[in-house]
Coordinates of N, CA and C in Angstrom, one line a residue:
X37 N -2.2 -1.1 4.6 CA -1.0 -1.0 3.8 C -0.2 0.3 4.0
X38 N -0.8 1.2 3.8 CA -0.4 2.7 4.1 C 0.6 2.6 5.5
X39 N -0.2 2.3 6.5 CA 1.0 2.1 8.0 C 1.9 1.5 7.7
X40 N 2.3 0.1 6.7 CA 3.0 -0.3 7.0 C 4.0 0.5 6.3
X41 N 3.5 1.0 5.1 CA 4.9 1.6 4.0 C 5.3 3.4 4.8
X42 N 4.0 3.7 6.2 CA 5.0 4.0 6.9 C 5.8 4.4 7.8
X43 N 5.5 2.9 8.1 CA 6.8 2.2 9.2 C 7.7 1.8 8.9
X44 N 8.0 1.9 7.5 CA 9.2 1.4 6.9 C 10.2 2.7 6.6
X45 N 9.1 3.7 6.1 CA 9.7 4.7 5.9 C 10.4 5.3 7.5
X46 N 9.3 5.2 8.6 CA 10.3 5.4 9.7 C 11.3 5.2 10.3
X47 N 11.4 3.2 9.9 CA 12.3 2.4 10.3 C 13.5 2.9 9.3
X48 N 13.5 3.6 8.5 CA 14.7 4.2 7.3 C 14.9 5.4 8.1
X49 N 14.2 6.5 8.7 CA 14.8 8.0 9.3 C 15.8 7.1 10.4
X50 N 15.2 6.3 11.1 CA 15.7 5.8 12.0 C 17.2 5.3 12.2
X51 N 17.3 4.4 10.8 CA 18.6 4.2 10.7 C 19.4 4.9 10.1
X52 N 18.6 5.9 9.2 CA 19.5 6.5 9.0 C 20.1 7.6 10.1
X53 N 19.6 7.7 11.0 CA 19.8 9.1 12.2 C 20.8 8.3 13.1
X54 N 20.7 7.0 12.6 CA 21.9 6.3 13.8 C 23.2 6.2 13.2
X55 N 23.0 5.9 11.7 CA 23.8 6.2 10.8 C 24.8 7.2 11.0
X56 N 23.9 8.6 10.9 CA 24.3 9.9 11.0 C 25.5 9.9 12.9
X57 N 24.6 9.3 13.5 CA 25.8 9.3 14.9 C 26.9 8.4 15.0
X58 N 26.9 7.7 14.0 CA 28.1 6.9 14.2 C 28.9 7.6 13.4
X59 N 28.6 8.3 12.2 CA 29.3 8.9 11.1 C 30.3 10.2 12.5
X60 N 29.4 10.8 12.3 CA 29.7 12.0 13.6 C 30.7 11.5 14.6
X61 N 30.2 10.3 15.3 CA 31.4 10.2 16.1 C 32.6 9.6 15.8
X62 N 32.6 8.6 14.6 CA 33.7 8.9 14.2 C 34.7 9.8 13.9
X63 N 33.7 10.9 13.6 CA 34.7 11.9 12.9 C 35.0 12.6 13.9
X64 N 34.5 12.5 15.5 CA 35.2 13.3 16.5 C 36.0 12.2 16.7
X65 N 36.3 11.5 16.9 CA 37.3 10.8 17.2 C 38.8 10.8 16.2
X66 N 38.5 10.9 15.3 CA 38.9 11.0 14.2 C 40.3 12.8 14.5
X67 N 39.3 13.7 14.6 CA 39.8 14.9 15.2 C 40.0 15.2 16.3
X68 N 40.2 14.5 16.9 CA 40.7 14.3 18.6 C 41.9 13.6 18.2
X69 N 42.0 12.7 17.8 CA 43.6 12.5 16.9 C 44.4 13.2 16.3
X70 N 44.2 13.9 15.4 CA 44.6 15.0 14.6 C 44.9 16.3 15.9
X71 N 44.0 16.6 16.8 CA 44.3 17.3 17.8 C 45.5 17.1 18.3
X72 N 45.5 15.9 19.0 CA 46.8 15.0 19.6 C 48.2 15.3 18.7
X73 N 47.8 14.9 17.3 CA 48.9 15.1 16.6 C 49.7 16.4 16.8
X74 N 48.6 18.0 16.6 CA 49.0 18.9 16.4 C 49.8 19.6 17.7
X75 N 49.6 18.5 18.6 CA 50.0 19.1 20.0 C 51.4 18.5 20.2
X76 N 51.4 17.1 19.4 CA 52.9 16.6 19.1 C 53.7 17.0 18.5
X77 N 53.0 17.4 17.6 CA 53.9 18.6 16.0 C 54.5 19.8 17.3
X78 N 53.6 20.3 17.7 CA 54.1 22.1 18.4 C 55.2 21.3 19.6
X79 N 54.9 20.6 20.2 CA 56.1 19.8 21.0 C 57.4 19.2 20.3
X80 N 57.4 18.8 19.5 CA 58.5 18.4 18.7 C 59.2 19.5 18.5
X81 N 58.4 20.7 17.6 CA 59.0 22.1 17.4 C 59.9 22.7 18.3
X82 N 59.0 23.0 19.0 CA 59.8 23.6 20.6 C 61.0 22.9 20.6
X83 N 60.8 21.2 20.5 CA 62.0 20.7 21.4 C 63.1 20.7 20.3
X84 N 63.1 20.6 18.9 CA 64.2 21.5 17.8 C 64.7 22.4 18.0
X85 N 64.1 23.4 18.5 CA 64.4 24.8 18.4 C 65.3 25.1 19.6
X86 N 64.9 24.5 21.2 CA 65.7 24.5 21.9 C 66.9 23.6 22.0
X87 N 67.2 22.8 21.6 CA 67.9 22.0 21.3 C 69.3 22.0 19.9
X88 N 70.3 21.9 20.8 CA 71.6 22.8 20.0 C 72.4 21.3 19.5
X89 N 71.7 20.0 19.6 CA 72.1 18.6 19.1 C 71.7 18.5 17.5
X90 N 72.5 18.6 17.1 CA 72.0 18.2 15.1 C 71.4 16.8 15.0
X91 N 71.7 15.9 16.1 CA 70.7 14.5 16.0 C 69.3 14.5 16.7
X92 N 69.4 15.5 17.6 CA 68.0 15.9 18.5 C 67.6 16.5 17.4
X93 N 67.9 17.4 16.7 CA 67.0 18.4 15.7 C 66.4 17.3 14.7
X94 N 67.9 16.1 14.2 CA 67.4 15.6 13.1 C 66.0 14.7 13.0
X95 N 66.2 14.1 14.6 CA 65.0 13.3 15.4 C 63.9 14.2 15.4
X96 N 64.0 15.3 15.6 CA 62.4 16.0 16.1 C 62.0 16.3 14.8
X97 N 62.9 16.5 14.1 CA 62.3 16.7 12.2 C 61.9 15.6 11.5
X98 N 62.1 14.3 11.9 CA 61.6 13.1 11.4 C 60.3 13.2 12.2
X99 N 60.0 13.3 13.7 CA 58.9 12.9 14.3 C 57.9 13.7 13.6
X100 N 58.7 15.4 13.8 CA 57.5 16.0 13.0 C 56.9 15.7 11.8
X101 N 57.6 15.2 10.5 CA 57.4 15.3 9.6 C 56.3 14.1 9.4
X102 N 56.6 12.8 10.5 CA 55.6 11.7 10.5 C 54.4 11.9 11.3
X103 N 54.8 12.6 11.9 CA 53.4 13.4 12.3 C 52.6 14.3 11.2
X104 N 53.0 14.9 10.5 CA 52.1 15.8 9.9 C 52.0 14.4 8.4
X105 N 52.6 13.6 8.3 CA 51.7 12.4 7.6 C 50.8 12.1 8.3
X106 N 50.7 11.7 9.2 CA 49.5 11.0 10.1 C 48.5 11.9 10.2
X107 N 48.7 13.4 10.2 CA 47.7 13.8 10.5 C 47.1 14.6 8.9
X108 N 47.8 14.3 7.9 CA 47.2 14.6 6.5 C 46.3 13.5 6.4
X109 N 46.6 11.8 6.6 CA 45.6 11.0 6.8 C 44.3 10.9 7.5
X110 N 44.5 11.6 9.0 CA 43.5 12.0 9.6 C 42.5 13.0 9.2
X111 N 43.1 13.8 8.4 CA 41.8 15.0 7.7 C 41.6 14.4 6.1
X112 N 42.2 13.2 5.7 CA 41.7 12.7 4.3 C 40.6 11.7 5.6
X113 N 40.6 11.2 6.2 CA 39.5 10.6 6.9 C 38.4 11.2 7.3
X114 N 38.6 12.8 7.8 CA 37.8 14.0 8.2 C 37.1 14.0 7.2
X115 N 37.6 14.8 6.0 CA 37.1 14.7 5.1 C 36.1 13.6 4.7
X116 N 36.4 12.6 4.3 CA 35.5 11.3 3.8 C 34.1 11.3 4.8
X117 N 34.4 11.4 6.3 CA 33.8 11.3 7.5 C 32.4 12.5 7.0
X118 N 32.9 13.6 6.7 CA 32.3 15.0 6.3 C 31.2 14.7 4.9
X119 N 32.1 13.8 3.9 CA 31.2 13.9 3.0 C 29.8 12.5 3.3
X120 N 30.4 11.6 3.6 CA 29.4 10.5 4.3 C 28.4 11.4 5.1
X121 N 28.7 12.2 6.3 CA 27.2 12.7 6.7 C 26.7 13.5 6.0
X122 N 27.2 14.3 5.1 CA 26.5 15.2 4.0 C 25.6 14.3 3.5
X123 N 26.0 13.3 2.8 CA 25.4 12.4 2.4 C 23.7 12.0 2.8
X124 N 24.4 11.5 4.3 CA 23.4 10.7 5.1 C 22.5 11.8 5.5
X125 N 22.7 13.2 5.9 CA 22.0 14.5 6.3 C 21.2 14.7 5.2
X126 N 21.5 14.6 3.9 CA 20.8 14.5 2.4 C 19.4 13.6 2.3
X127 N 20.2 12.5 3.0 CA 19.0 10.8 2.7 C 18.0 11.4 4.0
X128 N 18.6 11.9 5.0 CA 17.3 11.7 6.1 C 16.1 13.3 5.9
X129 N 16.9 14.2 5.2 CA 15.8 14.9 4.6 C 14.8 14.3 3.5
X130 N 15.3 13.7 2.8 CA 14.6 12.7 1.9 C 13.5 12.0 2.8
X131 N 14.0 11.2 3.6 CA 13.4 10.2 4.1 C 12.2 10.9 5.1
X132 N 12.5 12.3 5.7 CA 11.2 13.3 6.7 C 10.1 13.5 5.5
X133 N 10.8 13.3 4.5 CA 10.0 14.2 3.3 C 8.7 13.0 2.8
X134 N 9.2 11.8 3.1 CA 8.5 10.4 2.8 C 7.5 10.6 3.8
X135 N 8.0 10.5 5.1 CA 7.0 10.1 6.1 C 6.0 10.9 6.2
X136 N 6.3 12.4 6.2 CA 6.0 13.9 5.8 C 4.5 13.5 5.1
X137 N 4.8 13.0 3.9 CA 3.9 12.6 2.7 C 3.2 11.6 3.3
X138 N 3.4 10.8 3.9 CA 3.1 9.5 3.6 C 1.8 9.6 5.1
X139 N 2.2 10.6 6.1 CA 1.4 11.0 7.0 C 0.5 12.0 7.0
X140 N 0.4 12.9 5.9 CA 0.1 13.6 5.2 C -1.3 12.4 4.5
X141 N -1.5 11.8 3.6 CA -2.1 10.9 2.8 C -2.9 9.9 3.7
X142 N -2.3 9.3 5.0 CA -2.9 8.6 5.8 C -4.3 9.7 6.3
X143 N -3.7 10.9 6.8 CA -4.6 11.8 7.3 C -5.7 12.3 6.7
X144 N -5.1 12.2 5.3 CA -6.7 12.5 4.7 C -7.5 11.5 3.8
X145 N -6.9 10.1 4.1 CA -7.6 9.3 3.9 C -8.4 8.9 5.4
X146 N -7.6 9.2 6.3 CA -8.6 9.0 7.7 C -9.6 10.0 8.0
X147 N -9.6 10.8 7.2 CA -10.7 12.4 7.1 C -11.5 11.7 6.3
X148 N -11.4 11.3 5.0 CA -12.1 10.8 4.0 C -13.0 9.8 4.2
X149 N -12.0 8.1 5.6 CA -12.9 7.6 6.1 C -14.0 7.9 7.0
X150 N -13.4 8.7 7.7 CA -14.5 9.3 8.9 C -15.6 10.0 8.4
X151 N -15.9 10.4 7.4 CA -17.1 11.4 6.5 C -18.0 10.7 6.1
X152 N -17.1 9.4 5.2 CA -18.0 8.2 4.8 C -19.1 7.8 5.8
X153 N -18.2 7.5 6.6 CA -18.9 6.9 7.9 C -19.7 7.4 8.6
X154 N -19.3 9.1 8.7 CA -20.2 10.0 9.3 C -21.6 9.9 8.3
X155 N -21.5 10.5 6.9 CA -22.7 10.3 5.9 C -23.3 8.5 6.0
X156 N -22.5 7.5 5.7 CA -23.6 6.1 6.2 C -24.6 6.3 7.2
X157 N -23.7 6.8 8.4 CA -24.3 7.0 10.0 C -25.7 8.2 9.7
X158 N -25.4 8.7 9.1 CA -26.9 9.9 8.8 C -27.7 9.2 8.1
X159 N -27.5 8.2 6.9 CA -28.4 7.8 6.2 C -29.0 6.4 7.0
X160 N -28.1 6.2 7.5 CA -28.6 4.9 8.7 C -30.0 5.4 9.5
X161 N -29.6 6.5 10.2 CA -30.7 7.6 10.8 C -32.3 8.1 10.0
X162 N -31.6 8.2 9.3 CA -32.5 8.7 8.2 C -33.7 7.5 7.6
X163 N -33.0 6.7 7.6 CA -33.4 4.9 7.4 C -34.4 4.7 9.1
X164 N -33.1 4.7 9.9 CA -34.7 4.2 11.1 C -35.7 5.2 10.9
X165 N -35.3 6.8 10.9 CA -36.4 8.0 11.3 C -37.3 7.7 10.3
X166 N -37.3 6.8 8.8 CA -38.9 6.8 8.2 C -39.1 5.5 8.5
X167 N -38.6 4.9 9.0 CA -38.9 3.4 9.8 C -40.0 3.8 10.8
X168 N -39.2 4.0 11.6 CA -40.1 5.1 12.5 C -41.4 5.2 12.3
X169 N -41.5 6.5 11.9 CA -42.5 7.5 11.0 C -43.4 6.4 10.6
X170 N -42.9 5.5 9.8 CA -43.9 4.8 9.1 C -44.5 3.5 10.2
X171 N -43.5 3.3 11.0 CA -44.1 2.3 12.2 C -45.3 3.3 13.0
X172 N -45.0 4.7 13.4 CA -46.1 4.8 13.9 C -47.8 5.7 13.4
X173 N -47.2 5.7 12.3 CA -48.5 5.8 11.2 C -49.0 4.6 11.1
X174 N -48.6 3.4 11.1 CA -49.5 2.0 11.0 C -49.8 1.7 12.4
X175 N -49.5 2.4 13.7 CA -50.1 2.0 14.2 C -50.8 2.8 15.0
X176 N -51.1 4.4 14.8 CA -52.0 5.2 14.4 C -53.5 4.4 13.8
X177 N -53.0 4.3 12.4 CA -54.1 3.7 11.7 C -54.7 2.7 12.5
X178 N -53.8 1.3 13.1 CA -54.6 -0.1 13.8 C -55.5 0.6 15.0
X179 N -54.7 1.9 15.8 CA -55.6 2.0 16.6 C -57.0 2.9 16.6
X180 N -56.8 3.1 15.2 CA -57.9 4.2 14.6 C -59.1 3.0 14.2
X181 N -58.7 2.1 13.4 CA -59.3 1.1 12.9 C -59.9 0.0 14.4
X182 N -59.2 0.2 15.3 CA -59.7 -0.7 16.3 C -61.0 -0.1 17.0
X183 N -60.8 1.4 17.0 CA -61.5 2.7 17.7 C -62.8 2.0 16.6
X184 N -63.0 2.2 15.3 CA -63.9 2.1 14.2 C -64.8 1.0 14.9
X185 N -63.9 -0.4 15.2 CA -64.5 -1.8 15.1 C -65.0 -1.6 16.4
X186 N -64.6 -0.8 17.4 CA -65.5 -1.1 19.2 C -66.8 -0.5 18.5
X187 N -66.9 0.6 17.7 CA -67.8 1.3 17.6 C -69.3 0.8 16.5
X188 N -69.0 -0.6 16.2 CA -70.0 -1.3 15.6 C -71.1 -1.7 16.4
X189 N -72.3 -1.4 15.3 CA -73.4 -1.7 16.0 C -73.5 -2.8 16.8
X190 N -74.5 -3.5 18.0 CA -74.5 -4.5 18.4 C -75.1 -5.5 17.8
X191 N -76.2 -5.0 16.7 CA -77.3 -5.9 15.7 C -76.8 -5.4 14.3
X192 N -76.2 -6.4 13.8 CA -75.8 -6.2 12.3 C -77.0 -7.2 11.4
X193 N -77.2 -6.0 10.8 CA -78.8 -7.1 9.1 C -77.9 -7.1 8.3
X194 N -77.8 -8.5 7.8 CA -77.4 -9.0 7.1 C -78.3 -9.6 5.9
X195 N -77.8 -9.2 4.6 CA -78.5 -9.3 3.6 C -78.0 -10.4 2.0
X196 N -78.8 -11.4 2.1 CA -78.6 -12.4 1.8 C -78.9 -12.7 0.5
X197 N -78.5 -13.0 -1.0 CA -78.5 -13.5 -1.9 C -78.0 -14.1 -2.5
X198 N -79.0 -14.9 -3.1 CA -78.5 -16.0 -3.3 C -79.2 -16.9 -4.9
X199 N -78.4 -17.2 -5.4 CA -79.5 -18.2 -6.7 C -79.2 -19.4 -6.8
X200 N -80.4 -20.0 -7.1 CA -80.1 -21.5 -7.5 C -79.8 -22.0 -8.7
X201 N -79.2 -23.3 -9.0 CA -79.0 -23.5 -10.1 C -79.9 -24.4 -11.0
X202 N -80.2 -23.6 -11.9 CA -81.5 -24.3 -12.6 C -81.0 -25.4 -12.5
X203 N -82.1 -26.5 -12.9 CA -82.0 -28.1 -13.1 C -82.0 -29.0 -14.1
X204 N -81.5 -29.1 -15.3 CA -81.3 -29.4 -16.4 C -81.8 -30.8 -16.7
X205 N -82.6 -31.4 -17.1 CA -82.9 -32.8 -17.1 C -83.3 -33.1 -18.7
X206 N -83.5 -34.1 -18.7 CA -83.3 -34.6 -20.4 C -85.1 -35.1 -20.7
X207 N -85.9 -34.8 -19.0 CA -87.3 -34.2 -19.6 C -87.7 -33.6 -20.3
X208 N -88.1 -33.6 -21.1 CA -88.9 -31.5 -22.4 C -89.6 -30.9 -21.3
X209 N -90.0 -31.7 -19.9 CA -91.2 -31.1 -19.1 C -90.2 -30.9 -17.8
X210 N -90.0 -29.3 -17.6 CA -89.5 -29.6 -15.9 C -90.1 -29.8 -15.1
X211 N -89.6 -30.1 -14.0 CA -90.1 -30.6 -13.0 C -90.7 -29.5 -11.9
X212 N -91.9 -29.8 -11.7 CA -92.4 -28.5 -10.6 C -91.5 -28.6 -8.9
X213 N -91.6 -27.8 -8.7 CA -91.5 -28.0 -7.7 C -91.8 -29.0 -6.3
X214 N -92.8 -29.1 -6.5 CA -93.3 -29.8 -5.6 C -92.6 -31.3 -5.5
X215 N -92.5 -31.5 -7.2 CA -91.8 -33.3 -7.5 C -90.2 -32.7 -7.6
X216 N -89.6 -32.0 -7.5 CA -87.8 -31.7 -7.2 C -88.2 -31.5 -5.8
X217 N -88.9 -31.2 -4.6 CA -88.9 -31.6 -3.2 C -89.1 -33.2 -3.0
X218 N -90.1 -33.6 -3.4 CA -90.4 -35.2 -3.3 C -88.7 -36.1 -3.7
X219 N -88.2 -35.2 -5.1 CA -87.1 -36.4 -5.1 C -85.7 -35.9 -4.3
X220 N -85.5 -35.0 -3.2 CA -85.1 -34.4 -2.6 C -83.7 -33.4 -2.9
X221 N -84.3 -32.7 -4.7 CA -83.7 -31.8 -5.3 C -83.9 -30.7 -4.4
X222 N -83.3 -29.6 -4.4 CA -83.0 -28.3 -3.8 C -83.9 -27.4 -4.4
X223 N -85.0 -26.8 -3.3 CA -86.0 -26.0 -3.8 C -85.5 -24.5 -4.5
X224 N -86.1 -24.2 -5.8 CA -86.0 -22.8 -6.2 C -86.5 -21.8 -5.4

């Protein structure tokens, strides 16, 4: 989410910085007119002043005077042109100030992710190394225990006990032995 809010914020410096060049060149163009004008104004002058015709004078005092309208127009446009990039020069420090932040925040959440991950990655380690450890403790022991079993005697005594179970009959007289063999009851 974070990239995207700022890619947005870049795609905003962006336009606004194109913003800012169209503003700009307008307003040279703008004053490249006004230039023009003032070079028609000083040429009109001249041509008044030299000029001993009261209709030449009256002409070059009309041109001039429509010229210096056109060119009051031209710096109420300067002007306007001036305050728009103020403006827009205003919004794209705003807008450095977003990304600024916003790159800022990514970075130390990508610091924050990487730690995580570095601390999981240790305890992961930490996890096989007594995996480990404990794999070769058990098999330590099997081969301790196998060492034990080669080392058994070859003749094991074996020692046997065992009881029988009395014989319960509905005689008052038990039966000896000899007659629990004959009826092929299980010798005591």
């Amino acid at each position: 989410m974070h990239m995207s809010l700022l890619d947005s914020y870049r795609r905003k410096l962006i336009s606004k910085n194109e913003e800012l060049s169209r503003l700009q060149t307008g307003k040279s163009k703008e004053q490249a007119k006004s230039a023009a004008l003032s070079l028609k104004i000083s040429s009109a002058m001249q041509a008044s002043q030299r000029s001993k015709s009261a209709s030449v004078i009256s002409t070059k005092l009309r041109e001039i005077e429509r010229y210096r309208k056109e060119q009051a127009a031209l710096e109420k446009k300067i002007a306007d042109y001036e305050a728009k990039i103020s403006k827009v020069q205003k919004d794209i420090i705003s807008e450095q100030k977003k990304v600024s932040r916003e790159e800022d925040n990514l970075y130390k959440k990508n610091i924050a992710l990487a730690k995580k991950q570095e601390r999981e990655h240790e305890l992961k380690m930490k996890n096989i190394d007594a995996t480990l450890s404990n794999h070769d403790s058990l098999h330590r022991r099997v081969i301790n225990d196998i060492e034990q079993l080669k080392r058994l005697p070859e003749k094991i005594n074996v020692l046997f006990l065992a009881a029988n179970p009395i014989l319960i009959t509905h005689d008052p007289q038990p039966a000896s032995r000899v007659d629990m063999a004959s009826e092929g009851l299980p010798r005591l």
